[in-house]
Amino acid sequence: MRIGEAWAYRSAPGRLGGALERVEIVRTGEAARPGTLQVRFLDGCDAGDRKWVDRRTLVVPWGELGAFVRDERREMAVAAASCAVRGSVDFEAAALVISVVRPRGRLKLRGRIADAGVLEIRNLDLVASWLRLNADQLRRQPLVFEDRNGRCLVPWQVTLRVVRRVAQAFAGDVLREAGRREDGFAGERPVPSWLQAREDQKRTFRKAVLVRVRQWCGVGGGGSR
């Protein structure tokens, strides 16, 4: 980011589809304002106004705006097709598998309200080879796309397929963690009687998650409902 460059500014950078404004960077590197830049708004009723903003609010150089918006619209479609899975047994099972394997730089499972269930794949060909999946088949699945930076985003139905393959490939590690969590049930402290029903419900849910994980690992039969 350099003085004189035009960038797209978004006040809430993490909000997909939020308004974008064209700004020019006018000051950088203020020791008293670490992580910030001063920008000048170039259009609309705020044209000419200057403001100190967080660097993260400058989401893309203005010249790349068209490609950015196209990617974002596709990302929003993937998120809309996936987010309802948040809080389900399958989603929590998938989160457990990913947390055990920790495939840093390869896979990231999103868990926010707006985009839970979306899987980021940093290098689809590499990950497909790693998991012995067919990359071209994955690319042909509905809504799957690779953005301008080579990152692949997939909706929940494809996420589920990939995560189940991860569970199979690393079954030993995943099953050990499932066993450790199940053993932890016995060590839980008693709760007041008025909380017992809610705690029983939580425990039933957590046990269902472990059952699902074991099924994905090939233990106990069955599969995702």
PDB file of N, CA and C in Angstrom, residues 79-182:
ATOM      1  N   ALA A  79     -21.569 -19.770   0.523  1.00  0.00           N
ATOM      2  CA  ALA A  79     -21.917 -19.602   1.929  1.00  0.00           C
ATOM      3  C   ALA A  79     -23.407 -19.799   2.169  1.00  0.00           C
ATOM      4  N   ALA A  80     -24.242 -19.244   1.277  1.00  0.00           N
ATOM      5  CA  ALA A  80     -25.698 -19.367   1.439  1.00  0.00           C
ATOM      6  C   ALA A  80     -26.150 -20.820   1.355  1.00  0.00           C
ATOM      7  N   ALA A  81     -25.431 -21.626   0.574  1.00  0.00           N
ATOM      8  CA  ALA A  81     -25.803 -23.035   0.416  1.00  0.00           C
ATOM      9  C   ALA A  81     -25.290 -23.903   1.559  1.00  0.00           C
ATOM     10  N   SER A  82     -24.519 -23.317   2.479  1.00  0.00           N
ATOM     11  CA  SER A  82     -23.834 -24.119   3.493  1.00  0.00           C
ATOM     12  C   SER A  82     -24.162 -23.750   4.928  1.00  0.00           C
ATOM     13  N   CYS A  83     -24.442 -22.490   5.205  1.00  0.00           N
ATOM     14  CA  CYS A  83     -24.434 -21.996   6.585  1.00  0.00           C
ATOM     15  C   CYS A  83     -25.474 -22.628   7.501  1.00  0.00           C
ATOM     16  N   ALA A  84     -26.552 -23.192   6.932  1.00  0.00           N
ATOM     17  CA  ALA A  84     -27.585 -23.789   7.779  1.00  0.00           C
ATOM     18  C   ALA A  84     -27.085 -25.005   8.547  1.00  0.00           C
ATOM     19  N   VAL A  85     -25.940 -25.556   8.154  1.00  0.00           N
ATOM     20  CA  VAL A  85     -25.414 -26.757   8.798  1.00  0.00           C
ATOM     21  C   VAL A  85     -24.802 -26.443  10.159  1.00  0.00           C
ATOM     22  N   ARG A  86     -24.544 -25.176  10.427  1.00  0.00           N
ATOM     23  CA  ARG A  86     -23.892 -24.795  11.689  1.00  0.00           C
ATOM     24  C   ARG A  86     -24.676 -25.331  12.890  1.00  0.00           C
ATOM     25  N   GLY A  87     -23.953 -25.963  13.816  1.00  0.00           N
ATOM     26  CA  GLY A  87     -24.572 -26.493  15.020  1.00  0.00           C
ATOM     27  C   GLY A  87     -25.100 -27.897  14.889  1.00  0.00           C
ATOM     28  N   SER A  88     -25.024 -28.486  13.703  1.00  0.00           N
ATOM     29  CA  SER A  88     -25.509 -29.854  13.507  1.00  0.00           C
ATOM     30  C   SER A  88     -24.460 -30.877  13.936  1.00  0.00           C
ATOM     31  N   VAL A  89     -24.884 -32.123  14.073  1.00  0.00           N
ATOM     32  CA  VAL A  89     -23.960 -33.206  14.417  1.00  0.00           C
ATOM     33  C   VAL A  89     -22.872 -33.329  13.361  1.00  0.00           C
ATOM     34  N   ASP A  90     -23.260 -33.299  12.094  1.00  0.00           N
ATOM     35  CA  ASP A  90     -22.278 -33.457  11.027  1.00  0.00           C
ATOM     36  C   ASP A  90     -21.257 -32.316  11.029  1.00  0.00           C
ATOM     37  N   PHE A  91     -21.721 -31.097  11.258  1.00  0.00           N
ATOM     38  CA  PHE A  91     -20.783 -29.976  11.263  1.00  0.00           C
ATOM     39  C   PHE A  91     -19.789 -30.098  12.407  1.00  0.00           C
ATOM     40  N   GLU A  92     -20.271 -30.424  13.590  1.00  0.00           N
ATOM     41  CA  GLU A  92     -19.367 -30.559  14.733  1.00  0.00           C
ATOM     42  C   GLU A  92     -18.410 -31.735  14.543  1.00  0.00           C
ATOM     43  N   ALA A  93     -18.889 -32.798  13.906  1.00  0.00           N
ATOM     44  CA  ALA A  93     -18.004 -33.926  13.601  1.00  0.00           C
ATOM     45  C   ALA A  93     -16.916 -33.500  12.627  1.00  0.00           C
ATOM     46  N   ALA A  94     -17.291 -32.722  11.615  1.00  0.00           N
ATOM     47  CA  ALA A  94     -16.310 -32.240  10.646  1.00  0.00           C
ATOM     48  C   ALA A  94     -15.278 -31.338  11.326  1.00  0.00           C
ATOM     49  N   ALA A  95     -15.743 -30.464  12.224  1.00  0.00           N
ATOM     50  CA  ALA A  95     -14.828 -29.579  12.937  1.00  0.00           C
ATOM     51  C   ALA A  95     -13.856 -30.383  13.800  1.00  0.00           C
ATOM     52  N   LEU A  96     -14.345 -31.456  14.402  1.00  0.00           N
ATOM     53  CA  LEU A  96     -13.472 -32.309  15.217  1.00  0.00           C
ATOM     54  C   LEU A  96     -12.386 -32.942  14.359  1.00  0.00           C
ATOM     55  N   VAL A  97     -12.778 -33.488  13.221  1.00  0.00           N
ATOM     56  CA  VAL A  97     -11.810 -34.144  12.326  1.00  0.00           C
ATOM     57  C   VAL A  97     -10.733 -33.158  11.894  1.00  0.00           C
ATOM     58  N   ILE A  98     -11.138 -31.970  11.458  1.00  0.00           N
ATOM     59  CA  ILE A  98     -10.177 -30.979  10.994  1.00  0.00           C
ATOM     60  C   ILE A  98      -9.263 -30.534  12.136  1.00  0.00           C
ATOM     61  N   SER A  99      -9.821 -30.405  13.351  1.00  0.00           N
ATOM     62  CA  SER A  99      -9.003 -29.969  14.484  1.00  0.00           C
ATOM     63  C   SER A  99      -7.957 -31.004  14.857  1.00  0.00           C
ATOM     64  N   VAL A 100      -8.253 -32.280  14.631  1.00  0.00           N
ATOM     65  CA  VAL A 100      -7.299 -33.339  14.942  1.00  0.00           C
ATOM     66  C   VAL A 100      -6.185 -33.383  13.907  1.00  0.00           C
ATOM     67  N   VAL A 101      -6.553 -33.343  12.649  1.00  0.00           N
ATOM     68  CA  VAL A 101      -5.571 -33.493  11.574  1.00  0.00           C
ATOM     69  C   VAL A 101      -4.738 -32.217  11.397  1.00  0.00           C
ATOM     70  N   ARG A 102      -5.341 -31.063  11.647  1.00  0.00           N
ATOM     71  CA  ARG A 102      -4.657 -29.771  11.532  1.00  0.00           C
ATOM     72  C   ARG A 102      -3.933 -29.619  10.190  1.00  0.00           C
ATOM     73  N   PRO A 103      -4.656 -29.677   9.102  1.00  0.00           N
ATOM     74  CA  PRO A 103      -4.010 -29.586   7.775  1.00  0.00           C
ATOM     75  C   PRO A 103      -3.690 -28.145   7.401  1.00  0.00           C
ATOM     76  N   ARG A 104      -2.791 -27.524   8.154  1.00  0.00           N
ATOM     77  CA  ARG A 104      -2.473 -26.113   7.945  1.00  0.00           C
ATOM     78  C   ARG A 104      -1.965 -25.873   6.525  1.00  0.00           C
ATOM     79  N   GLY A 105      -2.452 -24.784   5.941  1.00  0.00           N
ATOM     80  CA  GLY A 105      -2.041 -24.459   4.589  1.00  0.00           C
ATOM     81  C   GLY A 105      -2.741 -25.280   3.529  1.00  0.00           C
ATOM     82  N   ARG A 106      -3.620 -26.186   3.947  1.00  0.00           N
ATOM     83  CA  ARG A 106      -4.326 -27.021   2.972  1.00  0.00           C
ATOM     84  C   ARG A 106      -5.837 -26.855   3.063  1.00  0.00           C
ATOM     85  N   LEU A 107      -6.382 -27.035   4.264  1.00  0.00           N
ATOM     86  CA  LEU A 107      -7.824 -26.995   4.449  1.00  0.00           C
ATOM     87  C   LEU A 107      -8.184 -26.081   5.616  1.00  0.00           C
ATOM     88  N   LYS A 108      -9.274 -25.343   5.465  1.00  0.00           N
ATOM     89  CA  LYS A 108      -9.807 -24.532   6.554  1.00  0.00           C
ATOM     90  C   LYS A 108     -11.325 -24.620   6.515  1.00  0.00           C
ATOM     91  N   LEU A 109     -11.916 -25.098   7.611  1.00  0.00           N
ATOM     92  CA  LEU A 109     -13.373 -25.198   7.713  1.00  0.00           C
ATOM     93  C   LEU A 109     -13.897 -23.943   8.391  1.00  0.00           C
ATOM     94  N   ARG A 110     -14.761 -23.217   7.702  1.00  0.00           N
ATOM     95  CA  ARG A 110     -15.334 -22.004   8.287  1.00  0.00           C
ATOM     96  C   ARG A 110     -16.451 -22.354   9.262  1.00  0.00           C
ATOM     97  N   GLY A 111     -16.594 -21.520  10.299  1.00  0.00           N
ATOM     98  CA  GLY A 111     -17.588 -21.817  11.314  1.00  0.00           C
ATOM     99  C   GLY A 111     -18.445 -20.643  11.728  1.00  0.00           C
ATOM    100  N   ARG A 112     -18.353 -19.515  11.011  1.00  0.00           N
ATOM    101  CA  ARG A 112     -19.157 -18.351  11.382  1.00  0.00           C
ATOM    102  C   ARG A 112     -20.621 -18.551  10.986  1.00  0.00           C
ATOM    103  N   ILE A 113     -21.493 -17.777  11.584  1.00  0.00           N
ATOM    104  CA  ILE A 113     -22.918 -17.883  11.275  1.00  0.00           C
ATOM    105  C   ILE A 113     -23.158 -17.706   9.779  1.00  0.00           C
ATOM    106  N   ALA A 114     -22.430 -16.787   9.159  1.00  0.00           N
ATOM    107  CA  ALA A 114     -22.685 -16.448   7.758  1.00  0.00           C
ATOM    108  C   ALA A 114     -22.156 -17.477   6.776  1.00  0.00           C
ATOM    109  N   ASP A 115     -21.127 -18.253   7.153  1.00  0.00           N
ATOM    110  CA  ASP A 115     -20.510 -19.139   6.159  1.00  0.00           C
ATOM    111  C   ASP A 115     -20.055 -20.485   6.717  1.00  0.00           C
ATOM    112  N   ALA A 116     -20.676 -20.918   7.805  1.00  0.00           N
ATOM    113  CA  ALA A 116     -20.317 -22.222   8.367  1.00  0.00           C
ATOM    114  C   ALA A 116     -20.502 -23.312   7.317  1.00  0.00           C
ATOM    115  N   GLY A 117     -19.596 -24.283   7.335  1.00  0.00           N
ATOM    116  CA  GLY A 117     -19.697 -25.395   6.398  1.00  0.00           C
ATOM    117  C   GLY A 117     -18.936 -25.212   5.113  1.00  0.00           C
ATOM    118  N   VAL A 118     -18.495 -23.981   4.837  1.00  0.00           N
ATOM    119  CA  VAL A 118     -17.673 -23.732   3.655  1.00  0.00           C
ATOM    120  C   VAL A 118     -16.255 -24.203   3.950  1.00  0.00           C
ATOM    121  N   LEU A 119     -15.682 -24.935   3.019  1.00  0.00           N
ATOM    122  CA  LEU A 119     -14.309 -25.409   3.161  1.00  0.00           C
ATOM    123  C   LEU A 119     -13.418 -24.650   2.193  1.00  0.00           C
ATOM    124  N   GLU A 120     -12.341 -24.071   2.725  1.00  0.00           N
ATOM    125  CA  GLU A 120     -11.328 -23.437   1.890  1.00  0.00           C
ATOM    126  C   GLU A 120     -10.236 -24.454   1.598  1.00  0.00           C
ATOM    127  N   ILE A 121      -9.939 -24.630   0.324  1.00  0.00           N
ATOM    128  CA  ILE A 121      -8.860 -25.520  -0.097  1.00  0.00           C
ATOM    129  C   ILE A 121      -7.813 -24.655  -0.774  1.00  0.00           C
ATOM    130  N   ARG A 122      -6.626 -24.591  -0.202  1.00  0.00           N
ATOM    131  CA  ARG A 122      -5.614 -23.653  -0.682  1.00  0.00           C
ATOM    132  C   ARG A 122      -5.033 -24.054  -2.036  1.00  0.00           C
ATOM    133  N   ASN A 123      -4.914 -25.351  -2.279  1.00  0.00           N
ATOM    134  CA  ASN A 123      -4.378 -25.850  -3.553  1.00  0.00           C
ATOM    135  C   ASN A 123      -5.122 -27.140  -3.868  1.00  0.00           C
ATOM    136  N   LEU A 124      -6.129 -27.048  -4.720  1.00  0.00           N
ATOM    137  CA  LEU A 124      -7.021 -28.177  -4.940  1.00  0.00           C
ATOM    138  C   LEU A 124      -6.285 -29.390  -5.489  1.00  0.00           C
ATOM    139  N   ASP A 125      -5.402 -29.194  -6.440  1.00  0.00           N
ATOM    140  CA  ASP A 125      -4.693 -30.335  -7.025  1.00  0.00           C
ATOM    141  C   ASP A 125      -3.822 -31.035  -5.981  1.00  0.00           C
ATOM    142  N   LEU A 126      -3.135 -30.257  -5.151  1.00  0.00           N
ATOM    143  CA  LEU A 126      -2.290 -30.829  -4.114  1.00  0.00           C
ATOM    144  C   LEU A 126      -3.117 -31.595  -3.089  1.00  0.00           C
ATOM    145  N   VAL A 127      -4.220 -30.991  -2.638  1.00  0.00           N
ATOM    146  CA  VAL A 127      -5.057 -31.631  -1.621  1.00  0.00           C
ATOM    147  C   VAL A 127      -5.722 -32.888  -2.179  1.00  0.00           C
ATOM    148  N   ALA A 128      -6.180 -32.823  -3.420  1.00  0.00           N
ATOM    149  CA  ALA A 128      -6.805 -33.997  -4.028  1.00  0.00           C
ATOM    150  C   ALA A 128      -5.809 -35.144  -4.113  1.00  0.00           C
ATOM    151  N   SER A 129      -4.579 -34.854  -4.485  1.00  0.00           N
ATOM    152  CA  SER A 129      -3.545 -35.890  -4.539  1.00  0.00           C
ATOM    153  C   SER A 129      -3.273 -36.446  -3.148  1.00  0.00           C
ATOM    154  N   TRP A 130      -3.189 -35.576  -2.160  1.00  0.00           N
ATOM    155  CA  TRP A 130      -2.945 -35.958  -0.762  1.00  0.00           C
ATOM    156  C   TRP A 130      -4.017 -36.903  -0.243  1.00  0.00           C
ATOM    157  N   LEU A 131      -5.280 -36.632  -0.618  1.00  0.00           N
ATOM    158  CA  LEU A 131      -6.401 -37.426  -0.116  1.00  0.00           C
ATOM    159  C   LEU A 131      -6.882 -38.481  -1.118  1.00  0.00           C
ATOM    160  N   ARG A 132      -6.206 -38.575  -2.255  1.00  0.00           N
ATOM    161  CA  ARG A 132      -6.581 -39.529  -3.293  1.00  0.00           C
ATOM    162  C   ARG A 132      -8.017 -39.304  -3.768  1.00  0.00           C
ATOM    163  N   LEU A 133      -8.292 -38.048  -4.070  1.00  0.00           N
ATOM    164  CA  LEU A 133      -9.566 -37.657  -4.652  1.00  0.00           C
ATOM    165  C   LEU A 133      -9.299 -37.167  -6.075  1.00  0.00           C
ATOM    166  N   ASN A 134     -10.364 -37.092  -6.863  1.00  0.00           N
ATOM    167  CA  ASN A 134     -10.246 -36.630  -8.239  1.00  0.00           C
ATOM    168  C   ASN A 134     -10.520 -35.125  -8.278  1.00  0.00           C
ATOM    169  N   ALA A 135      -9.477 -34.339  -8.534  1.00  0.00           N
ATOM    170  CA  ALA A 135      -9.614 -32.884  -8.514  1.00  0.00           C
ATOM    171  C   ALA A 135     -10.604 -32.389  -9.567  1.00  0.00           C
ATOM    172  N   ASP A 136     -10.586 -32.979 -10.745  1.00  0.00           N
ATOM    173  CA  ASP A 136     -11.492 -32.526 -11.806  1.00  0.00           C
ATOM    174  C   ASP A 136     -12.948 -32.796 -11.450  1.00  0.00           C
ATOM    175  N   GLN A 137     -13.199 -33.926 -10.800  1.00  0.00           N
ATOM    176  CA  GLN A 137     -14.568 -34.219 -10.363  1.00  0.00           C
ATOM    177  C   GLN A 137     -15.030 -33.204  -9.317  1.00  0.00           C
ATOM    178  N   LEU A 138     -14.147 -32.834  -8.412  1.00  0.00           N
ATOM    179  CA  LEU A 138     -14.500 -31.837  -7.403  1.00  0.00           C
ATOM    180  C   LEU A 138     -14.796 -30.494  -8.053  1.00  0.00           C
ATOM    181  N   ARG A 139     -14.009 -30.122  -9.037  1.00  0.00           N
ATOM    182  CA  ARG A 139     -14.225 -28.843  -9.718  1.00  0.00           C
ATOM    183  C   ARG A 139     -15.577 -28.788 -10.423  1.00  0.00           C
ATOM    184  N   ARG A 140     -16.084 -29.917 -10.833  1.00  0.00           N
ATOM    185  CA  ARG A 140     -17.355 -29.946 -11.563  1.00  0.00           C
ATOM    186  C   ARG A 140     -18.570 -29.931 -10.651  1.00  0.00           C
ATOM    187  N   GLN A 141     -18.368 -30.006  -9.343  1.00  0.00           N
ATOM    188  CA  GLN A 141     -19.507 -30.005  -8.425  1.00  0.00           C
ATOM    189  C   GLN A 141     -20.164 -28.627  -8.392  1.00  0.00           C
ATOM    190  N   PRO A 142     -21.491 -28.572  -8.213  1.00  0.00           N
ATOM    191  CA  PRO A 142     -22.194 -27.285  -8.189  1.00  0.00           C
ATOM    192  C   PRO A 142     -21.604 -26.331  -7.150  1.00  0.00           C
ATOM    193  N   LEU A 143     -21.412 -25.087  -7.569  1.00  0.00           N
ATOM    194  CA  LEU A 143     -20.960 -23.960  -6.756  1.00  0.00           C
ATOM    195  C   LEU A 143     -19.467 -23.963  -6.439  1.00  0.00           C
ATOM    196  N   VAL A 144     -18.774 -25.064  -6.639  1.00  0.00           N
ATOM    197  CA  VAL A 144     -17.339 -25.095  -6.382  1.00  0.00           C
ATOM    198  C   VAL A 144     -16.635 -24.132  -7.343  1.00  0.00           C
ATOM    199  N   PHE A 145     -15.719 -23.317  -6.822  1.00  0.00           N
ATOM    200  CA  PHE A 145     -14.964 -22.433  -7.709  1.00  0.00           C
ATOM    201  C   PHE A 145     -13.611 -22.095  -7.097  1.00  0.00           C
ATOM    202  N   GLU A 146     -12.679 -21.735  -7.973  1.00  0.00           N
ATOM    203  CA  GLU A 146     -11.362 -21.270  -7.570  1.00  0.00           C
ATOM    204  C   GLU A 146     -11.271 -19.782  -7.859  1.00  0.00           C
ATOM    205  N   ASP A 147     -10.902 -19.019  -6.854  1.00  0.00           N
ATOM    206  CA  ASP A 147     -10.891 -17.565  -7.031  1.00  0.00           C
ATOM    207  C   ASP A 147      -9.624 -17.099  -7.732  1.00  0.00           C
ATOM    208  N   ARG A 148      -9.498 -15.800  -7.871  1.00  0.00           N
ATOM    209  CA  ARG A 148      -8.404 -15.220  -8.645  1.00  0.00           C
ATOM    210  C   ARG A 148      -7.040 -15.492  -8.020  1.00  0.00           C
ATOM    211  N   ASN A 149      -7.015 -15.886  -6.745  1.00  0.00           N
ATOM    212  CA  ASN A 149      -5.754 -16.191  -6.064  1.00  0.00           C
ATOM    213  C   ASN A 149      -5.470 -17.690  -5.986  1.00  0.00           C
ATOM    214  N   GLY A 150      -6.325 -18.502  -6.634  1.00  0.00           N
ATOM    215  CA  GLY A 150      -6.116 -19.943  -6.642  1.00  0.00           C
ATOM    216  C   GLY A 150      -6.715 -20.674  -5.463  1.00  0.00           C
ATOM    217  N   ARG A 151      -7.411 -19.969  -4.590  1.00  0.00           N
ATOM    218  CA  ARG A 151      -8.076 -20.611  -3.456  1.00  0.00           C
ATOM    219  C   ARG A 151      -9.399 -21.207  -3.918  1.00  0.00           C
ATOM    220  N   CYS A 152      -9.659 -22.463  -3.540  1.00  0.00           N
ATOM    221  CA  CYS A 152     -10.899 -23.136  -3.926  1.00  0.00           C
ATOM    222  C   CYS A 152     -11.873 -23.112  -2.755  1.00  0.00           C
ATOM    223  N   LEU A 153     -13.109 -22.731  -3.023  1.00  0.00           N
ATOM    224  CA  LEU A 153     -14.164 -22.734  -2.013  1.00  0.00           C
ATOM    225  C   LEU A 153     -15.222 -23.747  -2.419  1.00  0.00           C
ATOM    226  N   VAL A 154     -15.630 -24.567  -1.458  1.00  0.00           N
ATOM    227  CA  VAL A 154     -16.620 -25.600  -1.766  1.00  0.00           C
ATOM    228  C   VAL A 154     -17.769 -25.531  -0.768  1.00  0.00           C
ATOM    229  N   PRO A 155     -18.990 -25.840  -1.214  1.00  0.00           N
ATOM    230  CA  PRO A 155     -20.149 -25.822  -0.327  1.00  0.00           C
ATOM    231  C   PRO A 155     -20.187 -27.067   0.553  1.00  0.00           C
ATOM    232  N   TRP A 156     -21.135 -27.069   1.480  1.00  0.00           N
ATOM    233  CA  TRP A 156     -21.172 -28.092   2.508  1.00  0.00           C
ATOM    234  C   TRP A 156     -21.201 -29.513   1.963  1.00  0.00           C
ATOM    235  N   GLN A 157     -21.970 -29.796   0.944  1.00  0.00           N
ATOM    236  CA  GLN A 157     -22.066 -31.165   0.449  1.00  0.00           C
ATOM    237  C   GLN A 157     -20.712 -31.680  -0.036  1.00  0.00           C
ATOM    238  N   VAL A 158     -19.910 -30.810  -0.607  1.00  0.00           N
ATOM    239  CA  VAL A 158     -18.569 -31.211  -1.030  1.00  0.00           C
ATOM    240  C   VAL A 158     -17.624 -31.228   0.171  1.00  0.00           C
ATOM    241  N   THR A 159     -17.804 -30.273   1.080  1.00  0.00           N
ATOM    242  CA  THR A 159     -17.024 -30.275   2.320  1.00  0.00           C
ATOM    243  C   THR A 159     -17.154 -31.616   3.020  1.00  0.00           C
ATOM    244  N   LEU A 160     -18.380 -32.099   3.107  1.00  0.00           N
ATOM    245  CA  LEU A 160     -18.642 -33.364   3.797  1.00  0.00           C
ATOM    246  C   LEU A 160     -17.883 -34.504   3.139  1.00  0.00           C
ATOM    247  N   ARG A 161     -17.862 -34.525   1.834  1.00  0.00           N
ATOM    248  CA  ARG A 161     -17.136 -35.575   1.113  1.00  0.00           C
ATOM    249  C   ARG A 161     -15.636 -35.520   1.411  1.00  0.00           C
ATOM    250  N   VAL A 162     -15.082 -34.312   1.402  1.00  0.00           N
ATOM    251  CA  VAL A 162     -13.650 -34.157   1.649  1.00  0.00           C
ATOM    252  C   VAL A 162     -13.304 -34.520   3.091  1.00  0.00           C
ATOM    253  N   VAL A 163     -14.112 -34.042   4.038  1.00  0.00           N
ATOM    254  CA  VAL A 163     -13.820 -34.297   5.449  1.00  0.00           C
ATOM    255  C   VAL A 163     -13.930 -35.789   5.772  1.00  0.00           C
ATOM    256  N   ARG A 164     -14.892 -36.465   5.192  1.00  0.00           N
ATOM    257  CA  ARG A 164     -14.997 -37.913   5.418  1.00  0.00           C
ATOM    258  C   ARG A 164     -13.758 -38.621   4.889  1.00  0.00           C
ATOM    259  N   ARG A 165     -13.227 -38.138   3.784  1.00  0.00           N
ATOM    260  CA  ARG A 165     -11.993 -38.748   3.260  1.00  0.00           C
ATOM    261  C   ARG A 165     -10.812 -38.476   4.190  1.00  0.00           C
ATOM    262  N   VAL A 166     -10.772 -37.282   4.780  1.00  0.00           N
ATOM    263  CA  VAL A 166      -9.731 -36.967   5.764  1.00  0.00           C
ATOM    264  C   VAL A 166      -9.835 -37.917   6.956  1.00  0.00           C
ATOM    265  N   ALA A 167     -11.061 -38.140   7.428  1.00  0.00           N
ATOM    266  CA  ALA A 167     -11.269 -39.040   8.567  1.00  0.00           C
ATOM    267  C   ALA A 167     -10.788 -40.449   8.260  1.00  0.00           C
ATOM    268  N   GLN A 168     -11.039 -40.906   7.042  1.00  0.00           N
ATOM    269  CA  GLN A 168     -10.587 -42.244   6.658  1.00  0.00           C
ATOM    270  C   GLN A 168      -9.062 -42.307   6.577  1.00  0.00           C
ATOM    271  N   ALA A 169      -8.467 -41.254   6.008  1.00  0.00           N
ATOM    272  CA  ALA A 169      -7.013 -41.256   5.817  1.00  0.00           C
ATOM    273  C   ALA A 169      -6.255 -41.154   7.136  1.00  0.00           C
ATOM    274  N   PHE A 170      -6.854 -40.516   8.129  1.00  0.00           N
ATOM    275  CA  PHE A 170      -6.191 -40.324   9.421  1.00  0.00           C
ATOM    276  C   PHE A 170      -7.025 -40.939  10.546  1.00  0.00           C
ATOM    277  N   ALA A 171      -7.602 -42.096  10.256  1.00  0.00           N
ATOM    278  CA  ALA A 171      -8.523 -42.741  11.195  1.00  0.00           C
ATOM    279  C   ALA A 171      -7.900 -42.976  12.561  1.00  0.00           C
ATOM    280  N   GLY A 172      -6.655 -43.392  12.599  1.00  0.00           N
ATOM    281  CA  GLY A 172      -6.019 -43.675  13.881  1.00  0.00           C
ATOM    282  C   GLY A 172      -5.996 -42.459  14.787  1.00  0.00           C
ATOM    283  N   ASP A 173      -5.539 -41.331  14.269  1.00  0.00           N
ATOM    284  CA  ASP A 173      -5.475 -40.103  15.060  1.00  0.00           C
ATOM    285  C   ASP A 173      -6.866 -39.634  15.476  1.00  0.00           C
ATOM    286  N   VAL A 174      -7.805 -39.705  14.530  1.00  0.00           N
ATOM    287  CA  VAL A 174      -9.153 -39.218  14.813  1.00  0.00           C
ATOM    288  C   VAL A 174      -9.839 -40.097  15.851  1.00  0.00           C
ATOM    289  N   LEU A 175      -9.685 -41.402  15.742  1.00  0.00           N
ATOM    290  CA  LEU A 175     -10.309 -42.312  16.706  1.00  0.00           C
ATOM    291  C   LEU A 175      -9.713 -42.164  18.104  1.00  0.00           C
ATOM    292  N   ARG A 176      -8.419 -41.903  18.176  1.00  0.00           N
ATOM    293  CA  ARG A 176      -7.807 -41.693  19.489  1.00  0.00           C
ATOM    294  C   ARG A 176      -8.389 -40.455  20.166  1.00  0.00           C
ATOM    295  N   GLU A 177      -8.581 -39.397  19.396  1.00  0.00           N
ATOM    296  CA  GLU A 177      -9.172 -38.190  19.968  1.00  0.00           C
ATOM    297  C   GLU A 177     -10.625 -38.425  20.364  1.00  0.00           C
ATOM    298  N   ALA A 178     -11.359 -39.174  19.552  1.00  0.00           N
ATOM    299  CA  ALA A 178     -12.747 -39.491  19.908  1.00  0.00           C
ATOM    300  C   ALA A 178     -12.790 -40.286  21.216  1.00  0.00           C
ATOM    301  N   GLY A 179     -11.882 -41.243  21.380  1.00  0.00           N
ATOM    302  CA  GLY A 179     -11.830 -42.019  22.610  1.00  0.00           C
ATOM    303  C   GLY A 179     -11.468 -41.161  23.804  1.00  0.00           C
ATOM    304  N   ARG A 180     -10.535 -40.236  23.606  1.00  0.00           N
ATOM    305  CA  ARG A 180     -10.139 -39.347  24.705  1.00  0.00           C
ATOM    306  C   ARG A 180     -11.311 -38.488  25.156  1.00  0.00           C
ATOM    307  N   ARG A 181     -12.081 -37.996  24.202  1.00  0.00           N
ATOM    308  CA  ARG A 181     -13.223 -37.159  24.560  1.00  0.00           C
ATOM    309  C   ARG A 181     -14.318 -37.969  25.252  1.00  0.00           C
ATOM    310  N   GLU A 182     -14.503 -39.185  24.799  1.00  0.00           N
ATOM    311  CA  GLU A 182     -15.510 -40.029  25.445  1.00  0.00           C
ATOM    312  C   GLU A 182     -15.095 -40.374  26.863  1.00  0.00           C
TER     313      GLU A 182
END
